Coordinates of C-alpha atoms in Angstrom, one line a residue:
Chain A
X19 CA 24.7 73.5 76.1
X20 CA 25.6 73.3 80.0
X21 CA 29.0 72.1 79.0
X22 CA 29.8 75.0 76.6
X23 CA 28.9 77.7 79.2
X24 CA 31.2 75.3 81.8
X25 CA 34.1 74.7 79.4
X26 CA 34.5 79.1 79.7
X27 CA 33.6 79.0 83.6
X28 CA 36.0 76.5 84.1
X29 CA 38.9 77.8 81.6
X30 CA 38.7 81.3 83.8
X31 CA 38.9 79.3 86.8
X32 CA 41.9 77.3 85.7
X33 CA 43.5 81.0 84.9
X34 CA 42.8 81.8 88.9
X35 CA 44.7 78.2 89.2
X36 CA 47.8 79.1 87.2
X37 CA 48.2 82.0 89.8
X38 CA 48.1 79.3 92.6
X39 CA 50.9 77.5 90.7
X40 CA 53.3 80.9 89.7
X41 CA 53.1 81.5 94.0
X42 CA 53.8 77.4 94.4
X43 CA 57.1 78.2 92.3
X44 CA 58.2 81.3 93.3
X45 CA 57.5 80.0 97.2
X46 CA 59.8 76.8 96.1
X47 CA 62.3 78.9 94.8
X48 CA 62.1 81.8 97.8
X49 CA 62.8 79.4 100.1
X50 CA 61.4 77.2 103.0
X51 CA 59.1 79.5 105.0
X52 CA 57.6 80.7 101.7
X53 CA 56.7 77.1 100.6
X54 CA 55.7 76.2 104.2
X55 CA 53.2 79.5 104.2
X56 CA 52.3 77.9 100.7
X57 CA 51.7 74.3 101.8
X58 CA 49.7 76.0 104.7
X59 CA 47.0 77.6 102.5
X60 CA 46.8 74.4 100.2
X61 CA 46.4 72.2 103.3
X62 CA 43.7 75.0 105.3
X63 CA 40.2 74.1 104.3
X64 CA 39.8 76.9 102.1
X65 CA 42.9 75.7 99.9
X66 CA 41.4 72.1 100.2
X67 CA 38.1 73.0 98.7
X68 CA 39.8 75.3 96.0
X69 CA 42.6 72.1 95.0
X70 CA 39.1 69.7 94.5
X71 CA 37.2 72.9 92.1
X72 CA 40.8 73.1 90.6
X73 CA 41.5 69.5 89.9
X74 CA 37.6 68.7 88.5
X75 CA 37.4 72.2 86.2
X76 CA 41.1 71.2 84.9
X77 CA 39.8 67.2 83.7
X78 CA 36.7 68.8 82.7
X79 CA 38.2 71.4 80.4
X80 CA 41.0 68.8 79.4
X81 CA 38.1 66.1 78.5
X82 CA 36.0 68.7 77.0
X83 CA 38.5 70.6 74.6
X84 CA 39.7 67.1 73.6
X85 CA 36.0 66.8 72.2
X86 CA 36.6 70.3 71.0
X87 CA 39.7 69.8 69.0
X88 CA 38.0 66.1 67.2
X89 CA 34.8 68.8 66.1
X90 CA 37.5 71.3 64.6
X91 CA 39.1 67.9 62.6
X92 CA 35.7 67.9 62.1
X93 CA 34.5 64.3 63.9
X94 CA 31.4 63.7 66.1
X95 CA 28.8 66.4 64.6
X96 CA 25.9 64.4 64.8
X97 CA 23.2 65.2 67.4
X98 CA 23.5 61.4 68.8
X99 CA 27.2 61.7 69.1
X100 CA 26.8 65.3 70.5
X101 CA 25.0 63.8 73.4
X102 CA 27.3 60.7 73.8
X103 CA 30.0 62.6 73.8
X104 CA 28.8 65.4 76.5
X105 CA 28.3 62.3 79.0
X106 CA 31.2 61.0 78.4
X107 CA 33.6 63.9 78.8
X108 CA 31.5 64.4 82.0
X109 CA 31.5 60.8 83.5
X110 CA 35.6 60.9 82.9
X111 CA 36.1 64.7 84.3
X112 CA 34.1 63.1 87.7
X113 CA 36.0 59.8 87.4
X114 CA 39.4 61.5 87.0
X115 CA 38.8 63.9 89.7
X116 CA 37.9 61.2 92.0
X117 CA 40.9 58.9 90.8
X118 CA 43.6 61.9 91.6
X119 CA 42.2 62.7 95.3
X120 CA 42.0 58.6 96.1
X121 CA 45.5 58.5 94.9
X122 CA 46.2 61.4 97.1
X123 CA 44.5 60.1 100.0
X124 CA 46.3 57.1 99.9
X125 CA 50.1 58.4 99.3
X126 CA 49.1 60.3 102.5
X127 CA 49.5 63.8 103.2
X128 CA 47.3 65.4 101.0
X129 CA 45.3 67.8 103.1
Chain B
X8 CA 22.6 92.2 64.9
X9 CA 19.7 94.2 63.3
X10 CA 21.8 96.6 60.7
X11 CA 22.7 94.4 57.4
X12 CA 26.4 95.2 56.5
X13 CA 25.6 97.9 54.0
X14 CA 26.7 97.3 50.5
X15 CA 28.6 99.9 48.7
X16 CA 27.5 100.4 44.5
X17 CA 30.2 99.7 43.3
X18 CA 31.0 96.9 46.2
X19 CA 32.9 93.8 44.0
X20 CA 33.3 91.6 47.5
X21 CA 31.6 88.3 47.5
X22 CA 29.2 88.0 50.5
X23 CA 31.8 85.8 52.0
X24 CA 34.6 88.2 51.6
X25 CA 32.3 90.8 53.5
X26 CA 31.6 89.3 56.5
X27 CA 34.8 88.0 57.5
X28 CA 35.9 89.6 60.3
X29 CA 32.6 90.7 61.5
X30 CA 32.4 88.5 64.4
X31 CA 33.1 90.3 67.8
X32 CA 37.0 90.0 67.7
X33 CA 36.6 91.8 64.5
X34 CA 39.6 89.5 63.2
X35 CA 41.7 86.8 64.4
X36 CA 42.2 83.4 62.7
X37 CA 45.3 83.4 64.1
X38 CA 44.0 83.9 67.5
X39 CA 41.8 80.9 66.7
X40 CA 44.5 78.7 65.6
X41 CA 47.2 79.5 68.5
X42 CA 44.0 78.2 70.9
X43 CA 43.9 75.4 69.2
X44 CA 47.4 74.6 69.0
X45 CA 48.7 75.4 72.6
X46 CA 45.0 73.5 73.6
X47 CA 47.1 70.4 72.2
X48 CA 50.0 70.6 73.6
X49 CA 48.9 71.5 77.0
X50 CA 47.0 67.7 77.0
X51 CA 49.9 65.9 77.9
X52 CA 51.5 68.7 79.8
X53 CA 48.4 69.1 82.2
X54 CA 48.6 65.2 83.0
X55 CA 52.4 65.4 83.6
X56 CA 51.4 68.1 85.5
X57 CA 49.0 66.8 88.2
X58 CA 51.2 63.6 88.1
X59 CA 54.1 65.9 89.4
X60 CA 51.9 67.8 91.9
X61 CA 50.5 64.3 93.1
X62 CA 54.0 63.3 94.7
X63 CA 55.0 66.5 96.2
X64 CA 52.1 66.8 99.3
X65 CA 54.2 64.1 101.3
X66 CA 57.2 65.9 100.4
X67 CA 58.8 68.4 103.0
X68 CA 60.6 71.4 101.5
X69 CA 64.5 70.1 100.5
X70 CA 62.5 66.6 98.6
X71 CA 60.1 68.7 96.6
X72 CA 62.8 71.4 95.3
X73 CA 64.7 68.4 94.5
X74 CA 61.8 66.7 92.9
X75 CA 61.0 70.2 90.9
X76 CA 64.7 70.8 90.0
X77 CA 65.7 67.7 87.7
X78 CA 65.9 69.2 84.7
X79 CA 63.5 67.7 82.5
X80 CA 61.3 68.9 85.3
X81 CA 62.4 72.2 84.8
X82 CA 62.0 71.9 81.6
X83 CA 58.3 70.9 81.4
X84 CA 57.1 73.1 84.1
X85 CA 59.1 76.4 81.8
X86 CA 56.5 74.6 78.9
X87 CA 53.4 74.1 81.0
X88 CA 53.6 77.5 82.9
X89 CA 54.1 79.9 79.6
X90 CA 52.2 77.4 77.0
X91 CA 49.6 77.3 80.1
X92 CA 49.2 81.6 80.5
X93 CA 49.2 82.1 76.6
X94 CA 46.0 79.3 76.0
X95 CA 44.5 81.1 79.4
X96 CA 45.1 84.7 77.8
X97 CA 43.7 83.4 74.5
X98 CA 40.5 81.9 76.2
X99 CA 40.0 85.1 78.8
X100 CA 40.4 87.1 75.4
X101 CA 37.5 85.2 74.0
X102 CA 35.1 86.0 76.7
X103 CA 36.0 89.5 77.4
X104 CA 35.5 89.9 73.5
X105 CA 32.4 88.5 73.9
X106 CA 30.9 89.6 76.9
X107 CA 32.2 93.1 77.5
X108 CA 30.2 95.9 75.4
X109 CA 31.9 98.9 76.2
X110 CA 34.5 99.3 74.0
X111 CA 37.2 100.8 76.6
X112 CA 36.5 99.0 79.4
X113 CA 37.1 95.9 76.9
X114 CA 40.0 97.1 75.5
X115 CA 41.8 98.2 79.1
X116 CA 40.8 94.1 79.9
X117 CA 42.5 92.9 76.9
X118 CA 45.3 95.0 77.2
X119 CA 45.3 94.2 81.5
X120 CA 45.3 90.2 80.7
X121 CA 48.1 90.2 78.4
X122 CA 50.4 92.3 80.9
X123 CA 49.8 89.7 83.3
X124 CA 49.9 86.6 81.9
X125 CA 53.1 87.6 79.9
X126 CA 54.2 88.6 83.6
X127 CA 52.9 85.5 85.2
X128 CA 54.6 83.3 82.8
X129 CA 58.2 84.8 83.1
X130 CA 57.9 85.0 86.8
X131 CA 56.9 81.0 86.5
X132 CA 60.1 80.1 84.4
X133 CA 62.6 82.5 86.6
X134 CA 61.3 80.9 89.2
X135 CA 62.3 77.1 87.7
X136 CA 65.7 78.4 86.7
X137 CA 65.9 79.6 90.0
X138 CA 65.3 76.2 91.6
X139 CA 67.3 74.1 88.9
X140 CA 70.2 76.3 89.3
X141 CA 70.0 76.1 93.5
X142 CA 70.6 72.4 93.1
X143 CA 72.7 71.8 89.6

């Protein structure tokens, strides 16, 4: 129930993020003080907390259309699986989001 | 949701026939298809995706156009930008359809989102042939 209103919050969110990328390109392809004014926001506090919502709504709508896509082949219908299911795409939306800025962290750099 | 869809006399429609289309897009398998279709390939192209963005950070300017402009780079950011715009138009679509109840103000959205993700998509992939070509 929470995740089908989320799955819509999130997927309008990730359509704010695809902005974020079209200025990332068009700043790499305008040249270096674009990209730098670019890297700036991403790496101000602002941009920071905006990259984490960005990077957890993107594995949570990933994980949850996935589940999406097996109930249109027409898989995982019943209410125990329903619930299994919900957690799971949750517990791997959290974990993936947590994987991606530990990774980040320890390349270095990231904020 | 109160009114039953009147039936005519004469009406030789099966029940089924009759309410397709009735939901609040009106019609649109096709829109419901295309979802699901880009939704599939955007799977692996939003993982290649945050693996690319992953190694640009430490990066400084000249290393990540390089990085971008490799052309199977090029290539998949072209796919993941305009495949990425058309599932978010589709989706925004869906809740505008839903949500919005005055029919104008719906149909200036609709109209509104497609303008800009069509614009948002070929400003993505000029701006990918813009940086392959700088380097190859």
């Amino acid at each position: 129930m929470v995740l089908s209103i989320l799955h819509r919050v999130t997927g309008a969110f990730l359509c704010l993020g695809l902005v974020l990328v079209a200025w990332g390109l068009i700043a790499l392809a305008a040249g270096e003080a674009a990209w730098s004014t670019f890297a700036g926001f991403c790496g101000s506090w602002i941009g920071v907390i905006l990259l984490a919502c960005w990077t957890f709504s993107l594995f949570l709508h990933l994980c949850n259309g996935i589940r999406h896509l097996f109930w249109d082949a027409g898989a995982g219908f019943e209410k125990s699986g329903y619930f299994t299911s919900a957690w799971v795409v949750v517990i791997a939306g959290v974990a993936l989001t947590v994987i991606v800025w530990l990774w980040a962290a320890m390349v270095g750099g990231a904020a | 949701m109160s009114a039953q869809p009147r039936q005519a006399p004469h009406d030789m429609r099966t029940p089924l026939k009759r309410v397709r289309g009735l939901g609040s897009a009106k019609s649109g398998l096709g829109h419901w298809w295309w979802e699901r279709v880009t939704a599939l390939a955007l799977v692996p192209l939003c993982l290649w995706f945050v693996w690319l963005v992953l190694r640009l950070p430490h990066l400084d300017f000249a290393s990540a156009h390089l990085v971008v402009a490799t052309p199977v780079n090029t290539l998949l950011l072209i796919l993941f930008t305009t495949i990425g715009f058309w599932h978010g138009q589709l989706g925004l679509q869906a809740i505008i359809e839903d949500y919005v109840h005055t029919r104008w103000i719906e149909l200036v959205l609709l109209v509104a989102i497609k303008f800009l993700a069509v614009i948002g998509a070929l400003a993505c992939a000029l701006a990918a042939l813009d940086i392959w070509l700088a380097v190859y």
